[in-house]
Structures are given as structure tokens and as C-alpha cells.
């Protein structure tokens, strides 16, 4: 006979993006005692920056947020790959790497030599050798861990490294190649993050893939399996600790202000949103101020997605993406390459860094015009087939220096008040590498730490409280718009 628990601890997960949903999913796996979890999400949908949108004139999907998933399995285990497989989602690999400079495509070393001359090729080979020498595949895989870069107490800016490339053509090529992945300028990030974004183009380090039918399917599958209760339209405003050592949240809900107390809280917010939350009382306020300041390196994205009645570029361009030097170096995705059967064509520009921030002030109509004008010659004829454009601005939504200048130990990243403080946990992609893989690692760490904490709560049995199974089932009220 099952024995019921006297006390079911309440867990609040604030933020219904990938970080919050991964945490809820992992916590269900790691906890060995019952708990009652509620996900509070400020907007009217779950998924955060993992959003597969659709055009109005045709039911053609496009990625408005995260477009690529990173497969680390060439080096070691890949928890995101494993999760995608567990969720039963089919994937499609992505390929690309061409860079358009002065309107002409550079795809091979021979192209580089032909365009820039023998000195450009030599400079590129030297840079590439140095990059691989500085960060091997194992170091790349472990680069989010403080231990792997203990000698990097005062890391050089990535810009200083780029300056060492003597040949101007090669420097321009490398800078443009990684600009939109960085979402920042080379002087705003360090060597480690810059090289990570360069080396990810080498399939020995990682491969790129996407979810067939749209990356947001990850969100739908997680929600389908999840037992946590979800409250949409509930924005966290302030946090303080109660006299009993619980965590008290003040939220703005569709029905007015909401005050709730929890034994355990996970804040799964992007850095810019975390910085808007008020933390009251010491040491909470100073610890969170310190945490927010350490990771305060905002970076920017802007997406312009274009729908065409057909894809006149087929045959001339067959890759999933390429990089153009327009917009300071921007990625141009052929999203329809993932759906070769589809009658329509979809192209997406991803602007990053200063260019994204500066262009964000322009109107959608203006940006769509610029995006059509900037298409390389391989896309000749596309304008005639243009149907509709959509713009998504993500200013300050990602991080230029994930992990901060000096990487912190994992416990410090996730438990800013320490183990002896209130049970307040932080999950964030900015604690790792600003990716879905990173936020999954972060969620995994917190789920383990919180699972252990729940366990330490001890066994409380009471005859009148619901059993584990029924408590969990009674708790299910998932809503997703
Ligand atoms: C344009 C773009 C392209 C990207 N491309 C890639 C890519 O190709 N590959 C990759 O791996 N990653 C990519 N990323 C990064 C990826 O999207 C993030 O790593 C991931 O979304 C982080 O998840 P998260 O849950 O931490 O944050 P978010 O996705 O930002 O989710 C946070 C959630 O919290 C909610 N929220 C905010 N404030 C509050 C509050 N006060 N109270 C309650 N809820 C709140 C938000 O509404 C949101 O739903 C990209 C990001 C952008 C913007």
C-alpha cells in the first residue's frame, strides 16, 4: 500500500521558455519524493525564444527565434540530442558555410585564394591552425566549465585576436563569418566565445540540425508530457524571503496582483528579464545584484523572414544557410531547404550585434525592403515571387559574453545565495553559451540540486494527504495557447 506524504513541497518555476520547461521535465526525473510544481509565464504562450511562427498569406512555418540545434555528439554525450530522441521528434541536418563578400560567394579554400590572393590563403590557414591548436574538440566541449580555462583569468578580447590576422581580406572573411552567431562585436566578447563560434563550423566539433516541422515542437512535446501546473500571463515582479525561510513571490496576473510563498523557487528567465525583477531584503538583494552584474553583457538579434510563392534560387543555392557581409555579417537561411517538397520558398535573415540594434528602430516595411535588396545574385528572381515579410526584434535578449569575464563555479552560477541560503535557483543560457544546449545543462544542474534538496526535506507521512500519484495527477492543468 502506498503511504501518503504529510507535506508536499511547492516549487515555483518562473519563466515558461525552454529553461523553465527543461527544468520541470528534469525535476520530474530527479525528484524521489512528491512535489507540486507551478510554471509562471509572463506572456500568453510557452516556449520563450523557441518560436516557430507562420506567415499570414500561406501556412508556411519559419523560425522566429532559435533556428539551429547544436549536436555535440561528434565529441561526447549530447543531452539535447538525447532529449529530442526521447521526445520522438524527427530531425533534419543543416549545412552551409559559404560567405558572400562583395556579392561573390567564397565556399572553398580555392575561392579564398582566387579572391584574396595567396597571402589571404596563407593567413587563413595560419588562423585556422591557431584556432584548432588553442581549442581542441575536448576543450570546445568543456569550454563552459571554469576548470577547462583556469589559465584564462584575464582573457583577451576576441577583437585582439582578429587583429593578428595580417591579411585584410582574410580578417574580413573571418569577422563576417561569425558575426551573426556572436550577436555582438568582436571587442565585446572574449577569445573563448569567439573561437567557439568559429570552430562550430567544423563538423569534427559539432553538427547542426533542426526539428522537422519546426523547432517549437520541442515545446509542445515537453508540455504534453509535463505534470506541472502552468499559469500564463503571470509576470514575476518581486522576490523576498519569508521569516520561515520560504521564498515569497509577487506576480502580476490577469486577475490582479498575486502573492505566493514557495519552499523552492527556480528563476528561468533571460538575463534582461531577470534584471527587471525586484529582489528585496538582504542578502538576497546584494547577491542577485552581483549575479546580474556579472552576466550583464547584452547582445542583439533581429530576424527578417521572407515568404515567396516558389523558390527560384533552387539549383543556384542548395544549402541550408550562407553568410552575407551585408548588415555587418548576417546569416541568410533557406528555411524551405528543410521542406524540399513545399511549393513555397522561405528565406530568413539573422542580423546580429550593433547592426541588429541599429536596424531595430526602422519600420518593418523598411527592413523587408532592405532584406530583399540585400539578397545575393543566386537569389535573382526572388523579388518577383515575394509574398510577405515578417520582422522579429530581439534586442538585449542574448548574451555577448556568456559565463561572464571570469567563469564562475557551477554552484555559484545557479545558487547565488549559496546552499545555506533560501532555496532560490537560477537557470539560464547565459550561464553557459547562450544556446538551447546551454540552458538544458543549466536546467539539469538545477534539477539535480533541487532534487537533492527535496530529498533532504525528509519523509513526512500523514494519513489524510494525497498519495504521490494522485497529488501529481491532481496538479495537472496545462494550458498552451
Ligand atoms: C533570434 C535568436 C536566435 C537564436 N538562435 C539560436 C540557435 O540557433 N540555437 C540555439 O541553441 N539557441 C539560439 N538562440 C538562443 C535560445 O533561444 C535561448 O538559448 C533559449 O531560448 C533560452 O531559453 P530560456 O528559457 O532561458 O529563455 P527564454 O527563451 O527567453 O524564455 C524565458 C521565458 O520567461 C518569460 N518571462 C520573462 N520575464 C518573466 C517574468 N517576469 N515572469 C514570468 N515569466 C517571464 C518569457 O516570456 C519567456 O517565455 C537564439 C535566440 C534568439 C533571440
Short mmCIF file of C-alpha atoms and ligand atoms in Angstrom, two decimals:
data_model
loop_
_atom_site.label_atom_id
_atom_site.label_comp_id
_atom_site.label_asym_id
_atom_site.label_seq_id
_atom_site.Cartn_x
_atom_site.Cartn_y
_atom_site.Cartn_z
CA UNK A 1 0.00 0.00 0.00
CA UNK A 2 1.28 3.47 -0.87
CA UNK A 3 1.84 5.73 2.12
CA UNK A 4 0.82 9.34 1.61
CA UNK A 5 3.16 12.24 2.30
CA UNK A 6 2.34 14.76 5.01
CA UNK A 7 3.85 17.68 3.27
CA UNK A 8 4.10 18.24 -0.44
CA UNK A 9 6.70 20.95 -1.06
CA UNK A 10 5.73 23.66 -3.52
CA UNK A 11 8.12 24.54 -6.32
CA UNK A 12 7.69 27.66 -8.46
CA UNK A 13 9.38 27.75 -11.84
CA UNK A 14 9.30 31.29 -13.17
CA UNK A 15 9.63 31.53 -16.96
CA UNK A 16 7.97 29.17 -19.41
CA UNK A 17 10.74 29.26 -22.01
CA UNK A 18 12.97 26.28 -22.81
CA UNK A 19 14.84 26.78 -19.50
CA UNK A 20 11.70 26.57 -17.37
CA UNK A 21 10.23 23.66 -19.33
CA UNK A 22 13.50 21.71 -19.31
CA UNK A 23 13.73 22.25 -15.54
CA UNK A 24 10.19 20.98 -14.96
CA UNK A 25 10.88 17.95 -17.16
CA UNK A 26 14.21 17.12 -15.46
CA UNK A 27 12.90 17.71 -11.98
CA UNK A 28 10.22 15.10 -12.53
CA UNK A 29 13.05 12.68 -13.32
CA UNK A 30 15.37 13.63 -10.48
CA UNK A 31 13.00 14.08 -7.57
CA UNK A 32 12.47 10.99 -5.48
CA UNK A 33 9.63 12.49 -3.46
CA UNK A 34 6.42 14.22 -4.47
CA UNK A 35 6.32 17.95 -5.08
CA UNK A 36 3.85 20.39 -6.56
CA UNK A 37 5.29 22.47 -9.38
CA UNK A 38 3.82 25.57 -10.99
CA UNK A 39 5.29 27.27 -14.03
CA UNK A 40 4.59 31.02 -14.12
CA UNK A 41 4.89 32.56 -17.57
CA UNK A 42 4.50 36.29 -18.22
CA UNK A 43 3.27 36.02 -21.81
CA UNK A 44 0.29 34.12 -23.24
CA UNK A 45 2.39 31.28 -24.65
CA UNK A 46 5.06 28.83 -23.57
CA UNK A 47 8.36 28.49 -25.43
CA UNK A 48 10.14 31.84 -24.96
CA UNK A 49 12.64 32.36 -27.77
CA UNK A 50 11.93 28.91 -29.21
CA UNK A 51 9.16 30.00 -31.54
CA UNK A 52 8.11 28.60 -34.90
CA UNK A 53 5.82 31.21 -36.42
CA UNK A 54 3.75 31.15 -39.59
CA UNK A 55 3.04 33.68 -42.33
CA UNK A 56 -0.44 35.09 -42.85
CA UNK A 57 -0.81 34.58 -46.58
CA UNK A 58 0.32 30.92 -46.53
CA UNK A 59 0.61 28.37 -43.78
CA UNK A 60 4.39 28.31 -44.17
CA UNK A 61 6.38 27.94 -40.92
CA UNK A 62 9.58 29.81 -40.13
CA UNK A 63 11.80 30.10 -37.07
CA UNK A 64 11.37 33.50 -35.42
CA UNK A 65 13.85 32.67 -32.62
CA UNK A 66 16.30 29.77 -32.30
CA UNK A 67 16.84 28.18 -35.72
CA UNK A 68 19.75 25.76 -35.28
CA UNK A 69 20.23 22.98 -32.78
CA UNK A 70 23.80 22.03 -31.98
CA UNK A 71 24.82 18.39 -32.00
CA UNK A 72 27.87 17.80 -29.81
CA UNK A 73 27.83 14.04 -30.29
CA UNK A 74 30.97 14.05 -32.53
CA UNK A 75 32.83 14.73 -29.26
CA UNK A 76 30.76 13.29 -26.40
CA UNK A 77 27.26 12.91 -24.99
CA UNK A 78 24.68 15.39 -26.17
CA UNK A 79 21.78 15.75 -23.72
CA UNK A 80 19.74 17.88 -26.17
CA UNK A 81 20.10 15.30 -28.94
CA UNK A 82 19.03 12.63 -26.41
CA UNK A 83 16.04 14.69 -25.29
CA UNK A 84 14.95 15.27 -28.88
CA UNK A 85 15.16 11.49 -29.48
CA UNK A 86 13.24 10.79 -26.24
CA UNK A 87 10.52 13.20 -27.39
CA UNK A 88 10.30 11.23 -30.65
CA UNK A 89 11.00 14.23 -32.85
CA UNK A 90 12.42 13.70 -36.36
CA UNK A 91 15.36 15.90 -37.25
CA UNK A 92 16.91 17.25 -40.40
CA UNK A 93 20.57 18.17 -40.70
CA UNK A 94 21.63 21.66 -41.73
CA UNK A 95 24.62 22.51 -43.88
CA UNK A 96 26.24 25.71 -45.04
CA UNK A 97 29.28 27.87 -44.65
CA UNK A 98 29.57 29.94 -47.82
CA UNK A 99 30.37 33.62 -47.26
CA UNK A 100 29.34 36.29 -49.79
CA UNK A 101 31.97 39.04 -49.97
CA UNK A 102 31.42 41.87 -52.48
CA UNK A 103 28.46 39.87 -53.78
CA UNK A 104 30.55 36.82 -54.68
CA UNK A 105 30.44 33.52 -52.85
CA UNK A 106 33.54 32.17 -51.06
CA UNK A 107 32.90 28.47 -50.37
CA UNK A 108 36.28 26.79 -50.70
CA UNK A 109 39.93 27.49 -49.97
CA UNK A 110 40.44 27.88 -53.70
CA UNK A 111 37.72 30.61 -53.76
CA UNK A 112 39.58 32.34 -50.92
CA UNK A 113 42.88 32.18 -52.81
CA UNK A 114 41.29 33.36 -56.05
CA UNK A 115 39.59 36.33 -54.38
CA UNK A 116 42.20 37.36 -51.82
CA UNK A 117 45.43 36.02 -53.36
CA UNK A 118 48.00 33.59 -51.93
CA UNK A 119 48.64 35.79 -48.85
CA UNK A 120 44.92 35.59 -47.92
CA UNK A 121 45.03 31.79 -48.12
CA UNK A 122 48.22 31.63 -46.04
CA UNK A 123 46.75 33.97 -43.43
CA UNK A 124 43.58 31.89 -43.24
CA UNK A 125 45.48 28.63 -42.86
CA UNK A 126 47.58 30.14 -40.07
CA UNK A 127 44.46 31.45 -38.27
CA UNK A 128 42.66 28.14 -38.63
CA UNK A 129 45.68 26.21 -37.30
CA UNK A 130 46.00 28.54 -34.32
CA UNK A 131 42.26 28.30 -33.56
CA UNK A 132 42.33 24.50 -33.63
CA UNK A 133 45.54 24.49 -31.57
CA UNK A 134 44.11 26.80 -28.94
CA UNK A 135 40.86 24.89 -28.55
CA UNK A 136 40.74 21.19 -29.36
CA UNK A 137 37.44 19.31 -29.62
CA UNK A 138 37.54 18.29 -25.93
CA UNK A 139 38.18 21.85 -24.76
CA UNK A 140 35.44 23.08 -27.07
CA UNK A 141 33.02 20.60 -25.50
CA UNK A 142 34.06 21.61 -21.96
CA UNK A 143 34.50 25.29 -22.67
CA UNK A 144 31.59 26.31 -20.43
CA UNK A 145 33.24 24.78 -17.40
CA UNK A 146 35.55 27.00 -15.32
CA UNK A 147 38.08 24.16 -14.86
CA UNK A 148 38.84 23.99 -18.57
CA UNK A 149 40.16 27.56 -18.69
CA UNK A 150 41.85 28.03 -15.35
CA UNK A 151 44.72 29.87 -17.03
CA UNK A 152 42.31 32.38 -18.53
CA UNK A 153 41.92 34.74 -15.60
CA UNK A 154 42.29 37.81 -17.79
CA UNK A 155 41.02 36.64 -21.16
CA UNK A 156 41.91 38.60 -24.26
CA UNK A 157 39.17 40.21 -26.28
CA UNK A 158 38.33 38.34 -29.47
CA UNK A 159 38.99 41.58 -31.39
CA UNK A 160 42.65 41.47 -30.33
CA UNK A 161 42.98 38.01 -31.78
CA UNK A 162 41.36 39.03 -35.04
CA UNK A 163 43.79 41.94 -35.34
CA UNK A 164 46.60 39.41 -35.54
CA UNK A 165 45.27 38.22 -38.91
CA UNK A 166 47.63 40.22 -41.10
CA UNK A 167 45.70 39.88 -44.36
CA UNK A 168 42.72 42.31 -44.57
CA UNK A 169 40.68 40.06 -46.88
CA UNK A 170 41.01 37.06 -44.54
CA UNK A 171 40.23 39.19 -41.48
CA UNK A 172 37.07 40.46 -43.16
CA UNK A 173 36.13 36.89 -44.15
CA UNK A 174 36.53 35.53 -40.58
CA UNK A 175 34.78 38.52 -38.97
CA UNK A 176 31.76 38.30 -41.26
CA UNK A 177 31.61 34.50 -40.95
CA UNK A 178 30.90 34.55 -37.24
CA UNK A 179 29.31 37.96 -36.70
CA UNK A 180 25.68 36.87 -36.52
CA UNK A 181 26.46 33.80 -34.39
CA UNK A 182 28.19 36.05 -31.85
CA UNK A 183 25.26 38.53 -31.85
CA UNK A 184 27.91 41.01 -30.76
CA UNK A 185 31.03 42.80 -31.94
CA UNK A 186 34.47 41.17 -31.51
CA UNK A 187 35.55 43.76 -28.88
CA UNK A 188 32.51 42.84 -26.75
CA UNK A 189 33.44 39.20 -26.36
CA UNK A 190 36.45 37.12 -25.40
CA UNK A 191 38.70 34.73 -27.24
CA UNK A 192 36.98 31.63 -25.85
CA UNK A 193 33.49 32.58 -27.09
CA UNK A 194 34.82 33.96 -30.39
CA UNK A 195 36.71 30.76 -31.17
CA UNK A 196 33.76 28.60 -30.08
CA UNK A 197 31.69 30.38 -32.72
CA UNK A 198 34.39 29.92 -35.34
CA UNK A 199 35.12 26.26 -34.61
CA UNK A 200 31.45 25.26 -34.60
CA UNK A 201 31.70 25.40 -38.39
CA UNK A 202 33.99 22.34 -38.26
CA UNK A 203 31.88 19.13 -38.21
CA UNK A 204 34.55 17.45 -36.04
CA UNK A 205 33.49 19.88 -33.28
CA UNK A 206 29.74 19.96 -33.81
CA UNK A 207 26.95 19.48 -36.36
CA UNK A 208 23.83 21.48 -36.95
CA UNK A 209 20.28 20.19 -37.20
CA UNK A 210 16.69 21.31 -36.84
CA UNK A 211 13.38 19.68 -35.96
CA UNK A 212 11.29 18.64 -38.92
CA UNK A 213 8.10 20.70 -38.87
CA UNK A 214 9.64 23.41 -36.63
CA UNK A 215 11.83 23.66 -33.55
CA UNK A 216 8.89 24.68 -31.38
CA UNK A 217 7.71 21.07 -31.50
CA UNK A 218 10.17 20.53 -28.62
CA UNK A 219 8.00 22.82 -26.51
CA UNK A 220 4.77 21.07 -27.49
CA UNK A 221 6.19 17.63 -26.70
CA UNK A 222 7.54 18.75 -23.32
CA UNK A 223 4.21 20.33 -22.40
CA UNK A 224 2.34 17.19 -23.44
CA UNK A 225 4.41 15.10 -21.01
CA UNK A 226 4.72 17.57 -18.18
CA UNK A 227 2.79 17.37 -14.93
CA UNK A 228 3.47 20.85 -13.59
CA UNK A 229 0.63 23.32 -13.49
CA UNK A 230 1.03 26.29 -15.84
CA UNK A 231 -0.12 29.86 -15.18
CA UNK A 232 0.10 32.02 -18.28
CA UNK A 233 0.03 35.82 -18.12
CA UNK A 234 1.72 35.80 -14.68
CA UNK A 235 4.79 38.06 -14.56
CA UNK A 236 7.12 37.95 -11.59
CA UNK A 237 7.69 41.40 -10.13
CA UNK A 238 9.50 40.87 -6.85
CA UNK A 239 11.10 38.23 -4.66
CA UNK A 240 11.82 38.19 -0.93
CA UNK A 241 12.33 35.57 1.76
CA UNK A 242 9.80 34.95 4.50
CA UNK A 243 10.54 34.53 8.20
CA UNK A 244 10.18 30.75 7.73
CA UNK A 245 12.93 30.78 5.09
CA UNK A 246 10.45 30.29 2.23
CA UNK A 247 10.57 32.39 -0.92
CA UNK A 248 7.77 34.89 -1.42
CA UNK A 249 6.89 35.92 -4.97
CA UNK A 250 4.80 38.88 -6.08
CA UNK A 251 3.37 38.38 -9.54
CA UNK A 252 1.20 40.42 -11.86
CA UNK A 253 -1.60 38.15 -13.05
CA UNK A 254 -4.58 38.73 -15.39
CA UNK A 255 -6.73 38.86 -12.21
CA UNK A 256 -4.56 41.39 -10.37
CA UNK A 257 -1.53 41.12 -8.08
CA UNK A 258 -0.71 37.67 -6.71
CA UNK A 259 1.39 36.90 -3.61
CA UNK A 260 2.52 33.30 -3.20
CA UNK A 261 5.01 31.53 -0.95
CA UNK A 262 7.09 28.54 -2.05
CA UNK A 263 9.61 26.27 -0.39
CA UNK A 264 11.64 26.23 -3.61
CA UNK A 265 11.91 28.68 -6.49
CA UNK A 266 13.63 28.42 -9.86
CA UNK A 267 14.05 31.61 -11.88
CA UNK A 268 14.37 30.52 -15.51
CA UNK A 269 14.50 33.92 -17.19
CA UNK A 270 16.71 35.50 -19.80
CA UNK A 271 19.23 37.93 -18.31
CA UNK A 272 17.41 41.07 -19.49
CA UNK A 273 14.18 39.93 -17.83
CA UNK A 274 15.86 38.79 -14.62
CA UNK A 275 17.36 42.28 -14.33
CA UNK A 276 13.82 43.71 -14.20
CA UNK A 277 12.80 41.69 -11.13
CA UNK A 278 12.99 43.43 -7.70
CA UNK A 279 14.86 41.49 -5.03
CA UNK A 280 14.02 42.67 -1.53
CA UNK A 281 15.90 42.20 1.72
CA UNK A 282 19.50 41.19 2.38
CA UNK A 283 21.45 39.16 1.42
CA UNK A 284 19.05 38.40 -1.45
CA UNK A 285 19.27 41.87 -2.97
CA UNK A 286 23.08 42.16 -2.98
CA UNK A 287 23.65 38.55 -4.12
CA UNK A 288 21.26 38.93 -7.04
CA UNK A 289 22.69 42.34 -7.92
CA UNK A 290 26.12 40.73 -8.07
CA UNK A 291 24.81 37.86 -10.22
CA UNK A 292 23.07 40.20 -12.66
CA UNK A 293 26.14 42.49 -12.94
CA UNK A 294 28.46 39.52 -13.61
CA UNK A 295 26.41 38.40 -16.63
CA UNK A 296 25.48 41.86 -17.91
CA UNK A 297 26.83 41.68 -21.46
CA UNK A 298 23.80 42.23 -23.69
CA UNK A 299 23.82 41.11 -27.31
CA UNK A 300 21.21 41.56 -30.01
CA UNK A 301 19.42 39.77 -32.82
CA UNK A 302 16.90 40.79 -35.44
CA UNK A 303 15.19 38.43 -37.83
CA UNK A 304 13.63 39.32 -41.17
CA UNK A 305 11.71 36.38 -42.66
CA UNK A 306 10.54 36.45 -46.27
CA UNK A 307 7.92 34.27 -47.94
CA UNK A 308 7.99 33.58 -51.70
CA UNK A 309 5.40 31.78 -53.83
CA UNK A 310 8.18 29.47 -55.01
CA UNK A 311 11.95 29.19 -54.61
CA UNK A 312 13.53 30.46 -57.86
CA UNK A 313 17.01 30.01 -56.31
CA UNK A 314 16.75 26.18 -56.36
CA UNK A 315 19.72 24.83 -58.29
CA UNK A 316 21.74 28.02 -57.74
CA UNK A 317 21.77 27.69 -53.94
CA UNK A 318 21.20 24.30 -52.29
CA UNK A 319 22.49 24.83 -48.73
CA UNK A 320 20.53 25.49 -45.53
CA UNK A 321 22.31 28.80 -44.93
CA UNK A 322 25.12 31.09 -46.00
CA UNK A 323 26.68 34.24 -44.59
CA UNK A 324 26.48 37.60 -46.30
CA UNK A 325 28.66 40.57 -45.47
CA UNK A 326 25.57 42.77 -45.67
CA UNK A 327 24.30 44.04 -42.32
CA UNK A 328 27.86 43.74 -40.94
CA UNK A 329 27.80 39.97 -41.48
CA UNK A 330 24.40 38.28 -41.34
CA UNK A 331 23.22 34.72 -41.76
CA UNK A 332 20.81 34.03 -44.62
CA UNK A 333 18.80 30.86 -44.03
CA UNK A 334 16.93 28.99 -46.71
CA UNK A 335 14.28 27.66 -44.37
CA UNK A 336 12.45 25.97 -47.21
CA UNK A 337 15.54 23.80 -47.85
CA UNK A 338 14.23 21.71 -44.93
CA UNK A 339 10.99 21.15 -46.85
CA UNK A 340 12.06 20.49 -50.44
CA UNK A 341 8.53 19.26 -51.23
CA UNK A 342 6.92 22.57 -50.21
CA UNK A 343 5.73 24.67 -53.16
CA UNK A 344 6.80 27.94 -51.49
CA UNK A 345 10.22 29.37 -50.54
CA UNK A 346 11.19 30.94 -47.21
CA UNK A 347 14.36 32.95 -46.59
CA UNK A 348 15.37 34.33 -43.22
CA UNK A 349 17.97 36.99 -42.46
CA UNK A 350 19.53 36.88 -38.99
CA UNK A 351 21.17 40.20 -38.14
CA UNK A 352 23.37 40.31 -35.04
CA UNK A 353 25.19 42.76 -32.78
CA UNK A 354 25.28 46.51 -33.46
CA UNK A 355 23.62 46.05 -36.84
CA UNK A 356 20.59 44.36 -35.22
CA UNK A 357 20.34 47.11 -32.59
CA UNK A 358 20.65 49.93 -35.14
CA UNK A 359 18.19 48.39 -37.60
CA UNK A 360 15.61 47.69 -34.87
CA UNK A 361 14.49 51.33 -34.98
CA UNK A 362 13.40 51.02 -38.63
CA UNK A 363 9.86 50.07 -39.62
CA UNK A 364 9.02 46.51 -40.67
CA UNK A 365 8.28 47.67 -44.23
CA UNK A 366 11.68 49.37 -44.50
CA UNK A 367 13.50 46.31 -43.14
CA UNK A 368 11.71 43.96 -45.54
CA UNK A 369 12.76 46.19 -48.47
CA UNK A 370 16.38 46.20 -47.25
CA UNK A 371 16.29 42.42 -46.83
CA UNK A 372 15.01 41.90 -50.39
CA UNK A 373 17.60 44.32 -51.78
CA UNK A 374 20.44 42.57 -49.93
CA UNK A 375 19.78 39.12 -51.47
CA UNK A 376 22.87 37.78 -53.30
CA UNK A 377 22.76 37.20 -57.05
CA UNK A 378 21.97 33.46 -56.60
CA UNK A 379 18.52 34.63 -55.47
CA UNK A 380 17.82 36.62 -58.63
CA UNK A 381 14.13 36.34 -59.47
CA UNK A 382 13.10 36.00 -55.83
CA UNK A 383 11.72 39.53 -55.67
CA UNK A 384 9.17 38.69 -58.35
CA UNK A 385 7.91 35.77 -56.24
CA UNK A 386 7.80 37.75 -52.93
CA UNK A 387 4.57 37.40 -50.95
CA UNK A 388 5.09 38.55 -47.38
CA UNK A 389 7.72 39.55 -44.82
CA UNK A 390 7.81 39.39 -41.01
CA UNK A 391 10.22 41.02 -38.55
CA UNK A 392 11.16 39.89 -35.02
CA UNK A 393 13.34 42.12 -32.85
CA UNK A 394 15.38 40.52 -30.07
CA UNK A 395 17.31 43.45 -28.64
CA UNK A 396 19.29 42.65 -25.49
CA UNK A 397 17.75 39.17 -25.48
CA UNK A 398 21.02 37.20 -25.74
CA UNK A 399 24.49 37.45 -24.26
CA UNK A 400 27.79 38.65 -25.76
CA UNK A 401 29.94 37.03 -23.09
CA UNK A 402 28.08 34.04 -21.74
CA UNK A 403 29.59 32.86 -18.49
CA UNK A 404 30.91 36.38 -17.82
CA UNK A 405 34.50 37.58 -17.99
CA UNK A 406 35.70 35.00 -15.49
CA UNK A 407 33.67 31.76 -15.45
CA UNK A 408 32.11 31.02 -12.06
CA UNK A 409 31.87 27.61 -10.41
CA UNK A 410 28.59 25.89 -11.30
CA UNK A 411 27.14 26.18 -7.80
CA UNK A 412 27.75 29.93 -7.72
CA UNK A 413 26.08 30.34 -11.11
CA UNK A 414 22.93 28.51 -10.13
CA UNK A 415 22.60 29.17 -6.39
CA UNK A 416 23.51 32.84 -5.98
CA UNK A 417 22.66 32.75 -2.25
CA UNK A 418 24.57 29.51 -1.68
CA UNK A 419 23.32 26.19 -0.37
CA UNK A 420 22.60 27.53 3.10
CA UNK A 421 20.50 30.43 1.77
CA UNK A 422 16.89 30.35 0.62
CA UNK A 423 16.06 27.66 -1.94
CA UNK A 424 16.39 30.03 -4.90
CA UNK A 425 17.85 28.63 -8.09
CA UNK A 426 18.78 30.30 -11.36
CA UNK A 427 18.53 28.63 -14.77
CA UNK A 428 19.86 30.49 -17.79
CA UNK A 429 21.52 30.00 -21.16
CA UNK A 430 23.76 32.99 -20.33
CA UNK A 431 25.38 30.88 -17.57
CA UNK A 432 26.77 28.63 -20.36
CA UNK A 433 26.93 29.52 -24.04
CA UNK A 434 23.66 31.32 -24.85
CA UNK A 435 22.18 28.27 -26.56
CA UNK A 436 19.45 25.68 -26.01
CA UNK A 437 22.18 23.14 -25.21
CA UNK A 438 23.48 25.53 -22.56
CA UNK A 439 20.11 26.16 -20.96
CA UNK A 440 19.44 22.41 -20.90
CA UNK A 441 22.71 21.88 -18.99
CA UNK A 442 21.72 24.63 -16.62
CA UNK A 443 18.26 23.06 -16.07
CA UNK A 444 19.90 19.70 -15.50
CA UNK A 445 22.19 21.12 -12.81
CA UNK A 446 19.31 22.81 -11.01
CA UNK A 447 17.03 19.76 -11.27
CA UNK A 448 19.73 17.65 -9.62
CA UNK A 449 20.44 20.23 -6.90
CA UNK A 450 16.74 20.78 -6.23
CA UNK A 451 16.01 17.05 -6.34
CA UNK A 452 18.62 16.57 -3.61
CA UNK A 453 17.14 19.44 -1.62
CA UNK A 454 13.66 17.97 -1.88
CA UNK A 455 15.07 14.68 -0.68
CA UNK A 456 16.72 16.37 2.32
CA UNK A 457 13.28 17.73 3.22
CA UNK A 458 12.81 14.29 4.86
CA UNK A 459 9.90 11.91 4.83
CA UNK A 460 6.70 13.28 6.26
CA UNK A 461 3.80 10.85 6.26
CA UNK A 462 0.25 11.78 7.01
CA UNK A 463 -2.81 9.63 6.56
CA UNK A 464 -5.04 12.33 5.08
CA UNK A 465 -2.76 13.79 2.44
CA UNK A 466 -2.93 12.54 -1.14
CA UNK A 467 -0.52 9.91 -2.41
CA UNK A 468 2.32 10.81 -4.77
CA UNK A 469 0.44 9.67 -7.85
CA UNK A 470 -2.82 11.40 -7.08
CA UNK A 471 -1.07 14.57 -5.91
CA UNK A 472 0.77 14.72 -9.21
CA UNK A 473 -2.30 13.98 -11.27
CA UNK A 474 -4.45 16.49 -9.39
CA UNK A 475 -1.83 19.03 -10.21
CA UNK A 476 -2.17 18.74 -13.96
CA UNK A 477 -3.71 21.75 -15.63
CA UNK A 478 -1.61 22.52 -18.64
CA UNK A 479 -2.60 25.30 -20.92
CA UNK A 480 -0.81 26.39 -24.02
CA UNK A 481 -2.04 28.95 -26.49
C1 LIG B 1 16.95 35.31 -32.77
C2 LIG B 1 17.53 34.25 -31.90
C3 LIG B 1 18.18 33.18 -32.47
C4 LIG B 1 18.69 32.16 -31.67
N1 LIG B 1 19.27 31.11 -32.29
C5 LIG B 1 19.64 30.05 -31.55
C6 LIG B 1 20.08 28.86 -32.20
O1 LIG B 1 20.14 28.81 -33.43
N2 LIG B 1 20.43 27.81 -31.43
C7 LIG B 1 20.35 27.86 -30.06
O2 LIG B 1 20.67 26.85 -29.40
N3 LIG B 1 19.92 28.96 -29.43
C8 LIG B 1 19.56 30.06 -30.14
N4 LIG B 1 19.08 31.17 -29.52
C9 LIG B 1 19.07 31.20 -28.04
C10 LIG B 1 17.88 30.41 -27.47
O3 LIG B 1 16.70 30.92 -27.99
C11 LIG B 1 17.93 30.55 -25.96
O4 LIG B 1 19.11 29.89 -25.51
C12 LIG B 1 16.75 29.95 -25.22
O5 LIG B 1 15.54 30.45 -25.70
C13 LIG B 1 16.89 30.28 -23.73
O6 LIG B 1 15.78 29.79 -23.04
P1 LIG B 1 15.30 30.48 -21.68
O7 LIG B 1 14.14 29.72 -21.20
O8 LIG B 1 16.46 30.64 -20.78
O9 LIG B 1 14.89 31.97 -22.08
P2 LIG B 1 13.67 32.44 -22.98
O10 LIG B 1 13.57 31.62 -24.20
O11 LIG B 1 13.86 33.91 -23.12
O12 LIG B 1 12.39 32.15 -22.08
C14 LIG B 1 12.15 32.89 -20.90
C15 LIG B 1 10.64 32.96 -20.65
O13 LIG B 1 10.43 33.73 -19.46
C16 LIG B 1 9.30 34.58 -19.66
N5 LIG B 1 9.42 35.71 -18.74
C17 LIG B 1 10.18 36.82 -18.88
N6 LIG B 1 10.03 37.62 -17.80
C18 LIG B 1 9.17 37.00 -16.96
C19 LIG B 1 8.63 37.32 -15.67
N7 LIG B 1 8.95 38.45 -15.05
N8 LIG B 1 7.76 36.46 -15.10
C20 LIG B 1 7.43 35.29 -15.73
N9 LIG B 1 7.90 34.94 -16.96
C21 LIG B 1 8.77 35.78 -17.56
C22 LIG B 1 9.40 34.98 -21.12
O14 LIG B 1 8.14 35.42 -21.60
C23 LIG B 1 9.86 33.66 -21.76
O15 LIG B 1 8.78 32.86 -22.13
C24 LIG B 1 18.58 32.23 -30.27
C25 LIG B 1 17.95 33.33 -29.68
C26 LIG B 1 17.44 34.33 -30.48
C27 LIG B 1 16.75 35.50 -29.84
#
